[in-house]
Amino acid sequence: MSKLLELTKNHKKSLALGGITLSCALGIGYIMQYGMALPGQHQALIPTMEEIAVTGVTPTSSGNVGAARSPMAEDTGTTSPAPAALADAPALAMMTGIPAITPRAAEPKPEAQSVITLAAADDSALENMAAPSRAPAPVASCGVSMTAEATAGAMVDLTLSAPCNGSERVTLHHQGMMFTDVTDASGNLDVTVPALAENALFIASFASGDGATAMTEVSSLPFYDRVVVQWKGDAGLGLHAREFTEEYFGPGHVWSGAAGDLGAAAKGIGGFMTALGHSDAPDALRAEVYTFPTGTAQRDGDVHLTVEAEITATNCDTPVEAQTLELRADAKLRTRNLTLDMPDCARTGDFLVLKNLVEDLTIAAR
């Protein structure tokens, strides 16, 4: 295999050469297979009731019931003495001359008919009363839904709604391209994705197994060429396009630091770069996509494409895996797998330029 490393002239970065093993496996397919296991099914917990033992019960004989006790009998266990006899008490004087009390006349009883009439009126009122509502309280929906809408530049606006998946990681899939994003606190996510198929199908999947799909037609896709580089974690990779020039960091250099303009692409003047994936999420799937309006280009020339890898403290002296996807004119989507052995950590801060990993674009004016 020919070496894919070249020290680029006039590059303003420090480029490192040599000590690199680069293997590219051609083939169409997915690099990162994933599985969505169903969430574990948990049995409902059955509340248990603790039995309380009663101790220290003193048996009581029924023969003692009614026996008189002195105020201290409860404490001493002795019975109180018998009460004094009342025979010696002086006789009470009898009162005389009290007038006789006339008994009060009985009040008339209410008529039976009146009672019956009132009772009937009460029953009628009860029958006309509305029964209390027994409708169950509404339950919040946890369904996941997603919509897709084609926009300018063969892009697609995705809108994801997952009310019960707030602030969670979600993986978006499209034609083998995958990237990780994070929903907001309400479980919503809005992201714009470059389409890789005219009949574009998108899949959103959560770690729990929840997910949704959306599809839309992207009729403008044949007018654009697209190149994708995707990886996992902090691989230090980046896609660079130099449009009609060999110069780095000039007006025609399109990369993540100078992403280009969708408006210029709509006019056929230049391309643009799209970064996908949540860089702050651990081990996130990330991708960069370069788009050029080949079908409406206003000039002839070449677009030079390279992949660069920065040697960092995270990836030094370790293998880095990545994948490229290329969509050109009427050709089918082409995929390449990449494994790159990064140099040792003494060269942290240097860059590796990987040429010929993706083919340059040859542009003809329309």
mmCIF file of C-alpha atoms in Angstrom:
data_model
loop_
_atom_site.group_PDB
_atom_site.id
_atom_site.type_symbol
_atom_site.label_atom_id
_atom_site.label_comp_id
_atom_site.label_asym_id
_atom_site.label_seq_id
_atom_site.Cartn_x
_atom_site.Cartn_y
_atom_site.Cartn_z
ATOM 1 C CA MET A 1 0.000 0.000 0.000
ATOM 2 C CA SER A 2 1.327 3.389 -0.891
ATOM 3 C CA LYS A 3 2.007 5.759 1.893
ATOM 4 C CA LEU A 4 -0.844 8.129 2.623
ATOM 5 C CA LEU A 5 1.298 10.599 4.500
ATOM 6 C CA GLU A 6 2.694 13.670 2.849
ATOM 7 C CA LEU A 7 4.297 16.728 4.265
ATOM 8 C CA THR A 8 2.227 19.535 2.710
ATOM 9 C CA LYS A 9 4.201 22.609 1.603
ATOM 10 C CA ASN A 10 3.482 26.005 3.164
ATOM 11 C CA HIS A 11 1.290 24.332 5.780
ATOM 12 C CA LYS A 12 1.107 26.618 8.785
ATOM 13 C CA LYS A 13 0.795 23.681 11.145
ATOM 14 C CA SER A 14 3.631 21.412 12.235
ATOM 15 C CA LEU A 15 3.176 18.206 10.280
ATOM 16 C CA ALA A 16 4.591 14.886 11.395
ATOM 17 C CA LEU A 17 5.645 12.230 8.932
ATOM 18 C CA GLY A 18 6.653 8.615 9.282
ATOM 19 C CA GLY A 19 5.997 6.059 11.921
ATOM 20 C CA ILE A 20 2.462 5.639 10.671
ATOM 21 C CA THR A 21 0.696 2.538 9.571
ATOM 22 C CA LEU A 22 -2.406 3.303 7.598
ATOM 23 C CA SER A 23 -4.691 0.626 6.282
ATOM 24 C CA CYS A 24 -7.796 1.394 4.248
ATOM 25 C CA ALA A 25 -10.336 -1.333 3.593
ATOM 26 C CA LEU A 26 -12.652 -0.677 0.658
ATOM 27 C CA GLY A 27 -16.257 -1.765 0.883
ATOM 28 C CA ILE A 28 -19.731 -0.487 1.326
ATOM 29 C CA GLY A 29 -21.256 -1.108 4.717
ATOM 30 C CA TYR A 30 -21.629 0.224 8.182
ATOM 31 C CA ILE A 31 -18.606 0.709 10.437
ATOM 32 C CA MET A 32 -20.309 0.807 13.710
ATOM 33 C CA GLN A 33 -22.950 -1.808 14.221
ATOM 34 C CA TYR A 34 -25.229 -1.202 17.124
ATOM 35 C CA GLY A 35 -27.879 -3.082 18.965
ATOM 36 C CA MET A 36 -30.907 -1.799 20.770
ATOM 37 C CA ALA A 37 -31.621 -4.116 23.639
ATOM 38 C CA LEU A 38 -35.065 -3.939 25.120
ATOM 39 C CA PRO A 39 -35.130 -2.412 28.541
ATOM 40 C CA GLY A 40 -35.161 -4.894 31.387
ATOM 41 C CA GLN A 41 -38.570 -5.850 32.605
ATOM 42 C CA HIS A 42 -38.956 -5.369 36.343
ATOM 43 C CA GLN A 43 -41.657 -7.000 38.460
ATOM 44 C CA ALA A 44 -43.708 -4.668 40.619
ATOM 45 C CA LEU A 45 -42.603 -4.549 44.237
ATOM 46 C CA ILE A 46 -45.203 -6.005 46.660
ATOM 47 C CA PRO A 47 -45.306 -4.057 49.916
ATOM 48 C CA THR A 48 -44.816 -6.224 53.002
ATOM 49 C CA MET A 49 -46.431 -5.660 56.414
ATOM 50 C CA GLU A 50 -44.321 -6.135 59.543
ATOM 51 C CA GLU A 51 -45.985 -8.085 62.397
ATOM 52 C CA ILE A 52 -45.573 -6.564 65.865
ATOM 53 C CA ALA A 53 -45.361 -8.967 68.874
ATOM 54 C CA VAL A 54 -47.148 -7.867 72.096
ATOM 55 C CA THR A 55 -45.394 -8.858 75.353
ATOM 56 C CA GLY A 56 -45.761 -8.185 79.097
ATOM 57 C CA VAL A 57 -49.488 -9.077 79.300
ATOM 58 C CA THR A 58 -50.692 -9.636 82.901
ATOM 59 C CA PRO A 59 -53.642 -12.072 83.238
ATOM 60 C CA THR A 60 -56.650 -10.701 85.191
ATOM 61 C CA SER A 61 -59.207 -12.834 87.044
ATOM 62 C CA SER A 62 -62.890 -12.072 86.380
ATOM 63 C CA GLY A 63 -63.603 -12.534 90.119
ATOM 64 C CA ASN A 64 -61.949 -9.208 90.923
ATOM 65 C CA VAL A 65 -64.222 -7.212 88.648
ATOM 66 C CA GLY A 66 -66.300 -4.739 90.698
ATOM 67 C CA ALA A 67 -64.186 -5.006 93.877
ATOM 68 C CA ALA A 68 -63.649 -1.617 95.510
ATOM 69 C CA ARG A 69 -60.077 -0.333 95.669
ATOM 70 C CA SER A 70 -58.531 2.594 97.464
ATOM 71 C CA PRO A 71 -56.783 5.314 95.454
ATOM 72 C CA MET A 72 -53.442 3.635 96.175
ATOM 73 C CA ALA A 73 -54.729 0.124 95.584
ATOM 74 C CA GLU A 74 -53.447 0.105 92.018
ATOM 75 C CA ASP A 75 -49.954 0.755 93.266
ATOM 76 C CA THR A 76 -49.957 -1.402 96.398
ATOM 77 C CA GLY A 77 -52.272 -4.223 95.351
ATOM 78 C CA THR A 78 -54.403 -3.907 98.583
ATOM 79 C CA THR A 79 -58.161 -3.456 98.769
ATOM 80 C CA SER A 80 -59.699 -0.345 100.368
ATOM 81 C CA PRO A 81 -61.571 -0.606 103.723
ATOM 82 C CA ALA A 82 -65.349 -0.960 103.776
ATOM 83 C CA PRO A 83 -67.271 2.353 103.754
ATOM 84 C CA ALA A 84 -68.715 3.656 107.046
ATOM 85 C CA ALA A 85 -72.335 2.734 107.870
ATOM 86 C CA LEU A 86 -74.981 5.422 107.232
ATOM 87 C CA ALA A 87 -77.267 4.341 110.094
ATOM 88 C CA ASP A 88 -75.885 6.942 112.500
ATOM 89 C CA ALA A 89 -76.324 9.892 110.123
ATOM 90 C CA PRO A 90 -78.995 12.461 111.168
ATOM 91 C CA ALA A 91 -82.333 12.276 109.395
ATOM 92 C CA LEU A 92 -82.983 14.858 106.686
ATOM 93 C CA ALA A 93 -85.808 17.366 107.275
ATOM 94 C CA MET A 94 -88.806 16.869 105.021
ATOM 95 C CA MET A 95 -90.058 19.865 102.989
ATOM 96 C CA THR A 96 -93.833 20.492 102.921
ATOM 97 C CA GLY A 97 -96.215 22.898 101.142
ATOM 98 C CA ILE A 98 -94.798 22.367 97.649
ATOM 99 C CA PRO A 99 -97.514 23.091 95.044
ATOM 100 C CA ALA A 100 -98.435 20.350 92.633
ATOM 101 C CA ILE A 101 -96.872 20.584 89.161
ATOM 102 C CA THR A 102 -99.357 20.546 86.289
ATOM 103 C CA PRO A 103 -98.189 18.227 83.517
ATOM 104 C CA ARG A 104 -97.486 19.876 80.126
ATOM 105 C CA ALA A 105 -100.035 19.282 77.400
ATOM 106 C CA ALA A 106 -98.845 16.956 74.654
ATOM 107 C CA GLU A 107 -97.853 18.646 71.356
ATOM 108 C CA PRO A 108 -99.878 17.670 68.279
ATOM 109 C CA LYS A 109 -98.230 15.124 66.013
ATOM 110 C CA PRO A 110 -97.436 16.196 62.425
ATOM 111 C CA GLU A 111 -99.774 14.931 59.754
ATOM 112 C CA ALA A 112 -98.596 11.796 58.059
ATOM 113 C CA GLN A 113 -99.292 13.256 54.600
ATOM 114 C CA SER A 114 -96.869 16.141 55.224
ATOM 115 C CA VAL A 115 -94.113 13.742 56.186
ATOM 116 C CA ILE A 116 -94.709 11.652 53.092
ATOM 117 C CA THR A 117 -94.679 14.729 50.840
ATOM 118 C CA LEU A 118 -91.380 15.999 52.231
ATOM 119 C CA ALA A 119 -89.770 12.597 51.934
ATOM 120 C CA ALA A 120 -90.833 12.340 48.308
ATOM 121 C CA ALA A 121 -89.407 15.792 47.591
ATOM 122 C CA ASP A 122 -86.057 14.793 49.121
ATOM 123 C CA ASP A 123 -85.885 11.600 47.031
ATOM 124 C CA SER A 124 -86.616 13.544 43.852
ATOM 125 C CA ALA A 125 -83.806 15.996 44.564
ATOM 126 C CA LEU A 126 -81.344 13.156 45.102
ATOM 127 C CA GLU A 127 -82.323 11.491 41.848
ATOM 128 C CA ASN A 128 -81.695 14.705 39.899
ATOM 129 C CA MET A 129 -78.212 15.224 41.367
ATOM 130 C CA ALA A 130 -75.345 14.539 38.926
ATOM 131 C CA ALA A 131 -73.134 11.618 39.823
ATOM 132 C CA PRO A 132 -69.505 12.510 40.680
ATOM 133 C CA SER A 133 -67.028 12.155 37.806
ATOM 134 C CA ARG A 134 -64.953 8.976 37.851
ATOM 135 C CA ALA A 135 -62.799 9.775 34.791
ATOM 136 C CA PRO A 136 -59.124 8.815 35.320
ATOM 137 C CA ALA A 137 -56.534 11.564 35.562
ATOM 138 C CA PRO A 138 -54.683 12.187 32.279
ATOM 139 C CA VAL A 139 -51.313 10.405 31.950
ATOM 140 C CA ALA A 140 -48.355 12.108 30.259
ATOM 141 C CA SER A 141 -47.343 10.472 26.964
ATOM 142 C CA CYS A 142 -43.809 9.093 26.669
ATOM 143 C CA GLY A 143 -43.959 8.460 22.929
ATOM 144 C CA VAL A 144 -40.943 9.387 20.766
ATOM 145 C CA SER A 145 -41.605 11.113 17.446
ATOM 146 C CA MET A 146 -39.460 12.687 14.724
ATOM 147 C CA THR A 147 -40.129 14.708 11.581
ATOM 148 C CA ALA A 148 -37.870 15.381 8.572
ATOM 149 C CA GLU A 149 -38.130 18.314 6.159
ATOM 150 C CA ALA A 150 -35.909 18.892 3.110
ATOM 151 C CA THR A 151 -34.329 22.352 2.870
ATOM 152 C CA ALA A 152 -31.885 24.239 0.625
ATOM 153 C CA GLY A 153 -28.535 22.672 -0.192
ATOM 154 C CA ALA A 154 -29.922 19.110 -0.054
ATOM 155 C CA MET A 155 -30.091 19.436 3.734
ATOM 156 C CA VAL A 156 -32.761 17.995 6.038
ATOM 157 C CA ASP A 157 -34.147 19.582 9.202
ATOM 158 C CA LEU A 158 -34.838 16.923 11.850
ATOM 159 C CA THR A 159 -37.139 17.643 14.800
ATOM 160 C CA LEU A 160 -37.130 15.039 17.578
ATOM 161 C CA SER A 161 -39.598 14.976 20.491
ATOM 162 C CA ALA A 162 -39.069 12.583 23.420
ATOM 163 C CA PRO A 163 -40.818 13.976 26.545
ATOM 164 C CA CYS A 164 -39.528 11.208 28.819
ATOM 165 C CA ASN A 165 -35.928 11.350 27.507
ATOM 166 C CA GLY A 166 -34.843 14.798 28.602
ATOM 167 C CA SER A 167 -31.081 15.546 28.576
ATOM 168 C CA GLU A 168 -30.280 12.086 27.177
ATOM 169 C CA ARG A 169 -27.899 10.906 24.477
ATOM 170 C CA VAL A 170 -29.453 9.919 21.187
ATOM 171 C CA THR A 171 -27.813 8.409 18.104
ATOM 172 C CA LEU A 172 -28.923 9.583 14.660
ATOM 173 C CA HIS A 173 -28.479 7.177 11.708
ATOM 174 C CA HIS A 174 -28.646 7.921 7.980
ATOM 175 C CA GLN A 175 -27.229 5.781 5.150
ATOM 176 C CA GLY A 176 -24.379 4.493 7.321
ATOM 177 C CA MET A 177 -23.569 7.909 8.762
ATOM 178 C CA MET A 178 -23.993 8.033 12.550
ATOM 179 C CA PHE A 179 -23.517 10.725 15.162
ATOM 180 C CA THR A 180 -24.378 11.292 18.821
ATOM 181 C CA ASP A 181 -26.404 14.238 20.058
ATOM 182 C CA VAL A 182 -28.157 15.183 23.321
ATOM 183 C CA THR A 183 -31.777 16.255 23.852
ATOM 184 C CA ASP A 184 -32.656 19.312 25.901
ATOM 185 C CA ALA A 185 -34.321 19.165 29.334
ATOM 186 C CA SER A 186 -37.742 18.748 27.689
ATOM 187 C CA GLY A 187 -36.575 15.889 25.460
ATOM 188 C CA ASN A 188 -36.448 17.944 22.242
ATOM 189 C CA LEU A 189 -33.722 18.121 19.587
ATOM 190 C CA ASP A 190 -33.435 20.129 16.357
ATOM 191 C CA VAL A 191 -30.567 19.364 13.980
ATOM 192 C CA THR A 192 -29.853 19.903 10.268
ATOM 193 C CA VAL A 193 -28.245 16.953 8.473
ATOM 194 C CA PRO A 194 -26.798 16.634 4.939
ATOM 195 C CA ALA A 195 -28.806 14.064 2.976
ATOM 196 C CA LEU A 196 -27.004 11.080 1.432
ATOM 197 C CA ALA A 197 -30.029 9.684 -0.445
ATOM 198 C CA GLU A 198 -32.908 11.228 -2.388
ATOM 199 C CA ASN A 199 -35.377 9.124 -0.402
ATOM 200 C CA ALA A 200 -33.756 9.976 2.903
ATOM 201 C CA LEU A 201 -34.549 7.787 5.909
ATOM 202 C CA PHE A 202 -33.416 8.883 9.364
ATOM 203 C CA ILE A 203 -33.434 6.839 12.582
ATOM 204 C CA ALA A 204 -33.139 8.138 16.145
ATOM 205 C CA SER A 205 -32.328 5.623 18.889
ATOM 206 C CA PHE A 206 -31.878 5.957 22.659
ATOM 207 C CA ALA A 207 -29.896 3.596 24.877
ATOM 208 C CA SER A 208 -33.170 2.411 26.446
ATOM 209 C CA GLY A 209 -34.371 1.086 23.093
ATOM 210 C CA ASP A 210 -36.803 3.958 22.507
ATOM 211 C CA GLY A 211 -36.604 5.569 19.096
ATOM 212 C CA ALA A 212 -38.328 6.987 16.041
ATOM 213 C CA THR A 213 -37.923 7.215 12.265
ATOM 214 C CA ALA A 214 -38.627 9.895 9.673
ATOM 215 C CA MET A 215 -38.368 10.050 5.892
ATOM 216 C CA THR A 216 -38.378 12.818 3.309
ATOM 217 C CA GLU A 217 -37.593 13.296 -0.380
ATOM 218 C CA VAL A 218 -34.518 15.386 -1.233
ATOM 219 C CA SER A 219 -34.904 16.143 -4.934
ATOM 220 C CA SER A 220 -31.910 18.529 -5.112
ATOM 221 C CA LEU A 221 -29.322 15.950 -3.994
ATOM 222 C CA PRO A 222 -28.096 15.064 -7.563
ATOM 223 C CA PHE A 223 -26.687 18.598 -7.873
ATOM 224 C CA TYR A 224 -24.250 18.059 -4.979
ATOM 225 C CA ASP A 225 -21.198 15.900 -4.240
ATOM 226 C CA ARG A 226 -20.597 14.913 -0.629
ATOM 227 C CA VAL A 227 -17.679 13.497 1.368
ATOM 228 C CA VAL A 228 -18.035 12.303 4.982
ATOM 229 C CA VAL A 229 -15.415 11.450 7.610
ATOM 230 C CA GLN A 230 -16.755 9.927 10.837
ATOM 231 C CA TRP A 231 -15.127 8.616 13.990
ATOM 232 C CA LYS A 232 -15.691 7.955 17.690
ATOM 233 C CA GLY A 233 -14.464 9.995 20.643
ATOM 234 C CA ASP A 234 -11.495 12.379 20.595
ATOM 235 C CA ALA A 235 -9.767 10.977 17.520
ATOM 236 C CA GLY A 236 -8.379 14.373 16.502
ATOM 237 C CA LEU A 237 -9.533 13.970 12.885
ATOM 238 C CA GLY A 238 -10.664 16.695 10.505
ATOM 239 C CA LEU A 239 -11.690 17.004 6.850
ATOM 240 C CA HIS A 240 -10.136 19.745 4.692
ATOM 241 C CA ALA A 241 -11.147 20.966 1.218
ATOM 242 C CA ARG A 242 -9.038 23.434 -0.792
ATOM 243 C CA GLU A 243 -11.227 24.732 -3.583
ATOM 244 C CA PHE A 244 -9.377 25.631 -6.800
ATOM 245 C CA THR A 245 -6.185 26.233 -4.829
ATOM 246 C CA GLU A 246 -3.282 24.444 -3.131
ATOM 247 C CA GLU A 247 -3.023 27.053 -0.419
ATOM 248 C CA TYR A 248 -3.938 26.329 3.174
ATOM 249 C CA PHE A 249 -5.954 28.831 5.207
ATOM 250 C CA GLY A 250 -6.689 30.961 2.172
ATOM 251 C CA PRO A 251 -10.117 32.044 0.863
ATOM 252 C CA GLY A 252 -10.704 28.653 -0.783
ATOM 253 C CA HIS A 253 -9.760 26.525 2.246
ATOM 254 C CA VAL A 254 -12.936 25.025 3.756
ATOM 255 C CA TRP A 255 -12.684 23.175 7.086
ATOM 256 C CA SER A 256 -14.303 23.193 10.545
ATOM 257 C CA GLY A 257 -12.580 26.487 11.368
ATOM 258 C CA ALA A 258 -13.877 28.122 8.161
ATOM 259 C CA ALA A 259 -16.990 26.169 7.252
ATOM 260 C CA GLY A 260 -17.991 28.067 4.109
ATOM 261 C CA ASP A 261 -21.405 29.416 3.192
ATOM 262 C CA LEU A 262 -24.605 27.619 2.192
ATOM 263 C CA GLY A 263 -25.576 30.709 0.226
ATOM 264 C CA ALA A 264 -22.409 30.436 -1.875
ATOM 265 C CA ALA A 265 -23.197 26.782 -2.556
ATOM 266 C CA ALA A 266 -26.693 27.689 -3.733
ATOM 267 C CA LYS A 267 -25.092 30.021 -6.301
ATOM 268 C CA GLY A 268 -22.568 27.395 -7.440
ATOM 269 C CA ILE A 269 -19.609 29.392 -6.138
ATOM 270 C CA GLY A 270 -18.211 27.184 -3.360
ATOM 271 C CA GLY A 271 -18.842 24.398 -0.905
ATOM 272 C CA PHE A 272 -19.462 24.188 2.834
ATOM 273 C CA MET A 273 -18.610 21.969 5.814
ATOM 274 C CA THR A 274 -21.103 20.529 8.331
ATOM 275 C CA ALA A 275 -20.013 19.248 11.761
ATOM 276 C CA LEU A 276 -22.266 16.640 13.397
ATOM 277 C CA GLY A 277 -22.172 15.149 16.883
ATOM 278 C CA HIS A 278 -22.017 16.439 20.450
ATOM 279 C CA SER A 279 -18.323 16.971 21.170
ATOM 280 C CA ASP A 280 -18.847 17.177 24.958
ATOM 281 C CA ALA A 281 -20.486 13.740 25.236
ATOM 282 C CA PRO A 282 -18.021 10.964 26.212
ATOM 283 C CA ASP A 283 -17.105 8.626 23.335
ATOM 284 C CA ALA A 284 -19.580 10.396 21.075
ATOM 285 C CA LEU A 285 -19.938 9.440 17.419
ATOM 286 C CA ARG A 286 -18.937 12.448 15.336
ATOM 287 C CA ALA A 287 -18.767 13.337 11.653
ATOM 288 C CA GLU A 288 -17.748 16.105 9.277
ATOM 289 C CA VAL A 289 -19.453 16.423 5.881
ATOM 290 C CA TYR A 290 -18.143 18.473 2.947
ATOM 291 C CA THR A 291 -20.658 19.509 0.276
ATOM 292 C CA PHE A 292 -19.884 21.018 -3.135
ATOM 293 C CA PRO A 293 -22.490 22.093 -5.749
ATOM 294 C CA THR A 294 -21.000 20.157 -8.662
ATOM 295 C CA GLY A 295 -24.189 20.374 -10.703
ATOM 296 C CA THR A 296 -24.287 24.181 -10.640
ATOM 297 C CA ALA A 297 -20.552 25.051 -10.445
ATOM 298 C CA GLN A 298 -19.603 28.386 -11.992
ATOM 299 C CA ARG A 299 -15.975 27.508 -12.807
ATOM 300 C CA ASP A 300 -13.638 24.655 -13.747
ATOM 301 C CA GLY A 301 -10.955 23.278 -11.485
ATOM 302 C CA ASP A 302 -10.101 20.828 -8.737
ATOM 303 C CA VAL A 303 -11.081 20.588 -5.104
ATOM 304 C CA HIS A 304 -8.250 18.982 -3.124
ATOM 305 C CA LEU A 305 -9.504 16.830 -0.248
ATOM 306 C CA THR A 306 -7.403 15.616 2.681
ATOM 307 C CA VAL A 307 -7.989 14.170 6.129
ATOM 308 C CA GLU A 308 -5.772 15.456 8.918
ATOM 309 C CA ALA A 309 -5.116 13.914 12.319
ATOM 310 C CA GLU A 310 -3.810 15.930 15.239
ATOM 311 C CA ILE A 311 -1.607 14.033 17.687
ATOM 312 C CA THR A 312 -3.067 14.672 21.139
ATOM 313 C CA ALA A 313 -2.549 13.384 24.664
ATOM 314 C CA THR A 314 -5.740 11.371 24.206
ATOM 315 C CA ASN A 315 -4.933 9.578 20.942
ATOM 316 C CA CYS A 316 -1.125 9.409 20.963
ATOM 317 C CA ASP A 317 0.430 5.941 20.721
ATOM 318 C CA THR A 318 -3.001 4.369 20.135
ATOM 319 C CA PRO A 319 -4.836 3.147 17.017
ATOM 320 C CA VAL A 320 -7.511 5.463 15.641
ATOM 321 C CA GLU A 321 -10.427 4.062 13.639
ATOM 322 C CA ALA A 322 -12.535 6.076 11.245
ATOM 323 C CA GLN A 323 -14.632 5.767 8.109
ATOM 324 C CA THR A 324 -15.175 7.796 4.963
ATOM 325 C CA LEU A 325 -18.313 7.919 2.816
ATOM 326 C CA GLU A 326 -18.313 9.479 -0.662
ATOM 327 C CA LEU A 327 -21.319 10.379 -2.802
ATOM 328 C CA ARG A 328 -20.525 11.704 -6.272
ATOM 329 C CA ALA A 329 -22.860 12.470 -9.181
ATOM 330 C CA ASP A 330 -24.951 9.393 -10.009
ATOM 331 C CA ALA A 331 -22.567 6.909 -8.389
ATOM 332 C CA LYS A 332 -23.533 4.809 -5.396
ATOM 333 C CA LEU A 333 -22.381 5.703 -1.924
ATOM 334 C CA ARG A 334 -18.821 4.414 -1.405
ATOM 335 C CA THR A 335 -17.374 3.558 1.998
ATOM 336 C CA ARG A 336 -13.779 3.152 3.224
ATOM 337 C CA ASN A 337 -12.620 2.004 6.653
ATOM 338 C CA LEU A 338 -9.470 3.484 8.163
ATOM 339 C CA THR A 339 -7.159 2.329 10.953
ATOM 340 C CA LEU A 340 -4.313 4.682 11.810
ATOM 341 C CA ASP A 341 -1.547 3.925 14.318
ATOM 342 C CA MET A 342 -0.779 7.279 15.927
ATOM 343 C CA PRO A 343 2.832 8.213 16.824
ATOM 344 C CA ASP A 344 4.083 8.264 20.407
ATOM 345 C CA CYS A 345 3.138 11.009 22.820
ATOM 346 C CA ALA A 346 6.446 12.852 22.371
ATOM 347 C CA ARG A 347 4.992 14.259 19.154
ATOM 348 C CA THR A 348 1.846 15.670 20.731
ATOM 349 C CA GLY A 349 0.720 18.798 18.886
ATOM 350 C CA ASP A 350 1.896 17.660 15.448
ATOM 351 C CA PHE A 351 -0.444 16.884 12.547
ATOM 352 C CA LEU A 352 -0.592 14.018 10.094
ATOM 353 C CA VAL A 353 -1.882 14.768 6.596
ATOM 354 C CA LEU A 354 -3.561 11.760 4.994
ATOM 355 C CA LYS A 355 -3.678 12.201 1.232
ATOM 356 C CA ASN A 356 -5.481 9.938 -1.228
ATOM 357 C CA LEU A 357 -7.787 8.698 1.513
ATOM 358 C CA VAL A 358 -10.587 10.535 -0.275
ATOM 359 C CA GLU A 359 -10.432 11.415 -3.966
ATOM 360 C CA ASP A 360 -10.203 14.999 -5.141
ATOM 361 C CA LEU A 361 -13.173 16.512 -6.942
ATOM 362 C CA THR A 362 -12.784 17.501 -10.587
ATOM 363 C CA ILE A 363 -15.213 20.312 -11.297
ATOM 364 C CA ALA A 364 -16.562 21.333 -14.705
ATOM 365 C CA ALA A 365 -18.401 24.621 -15.078
ATOM 366 C CA ARG A 366 -22.115 24.314 -15.892
#
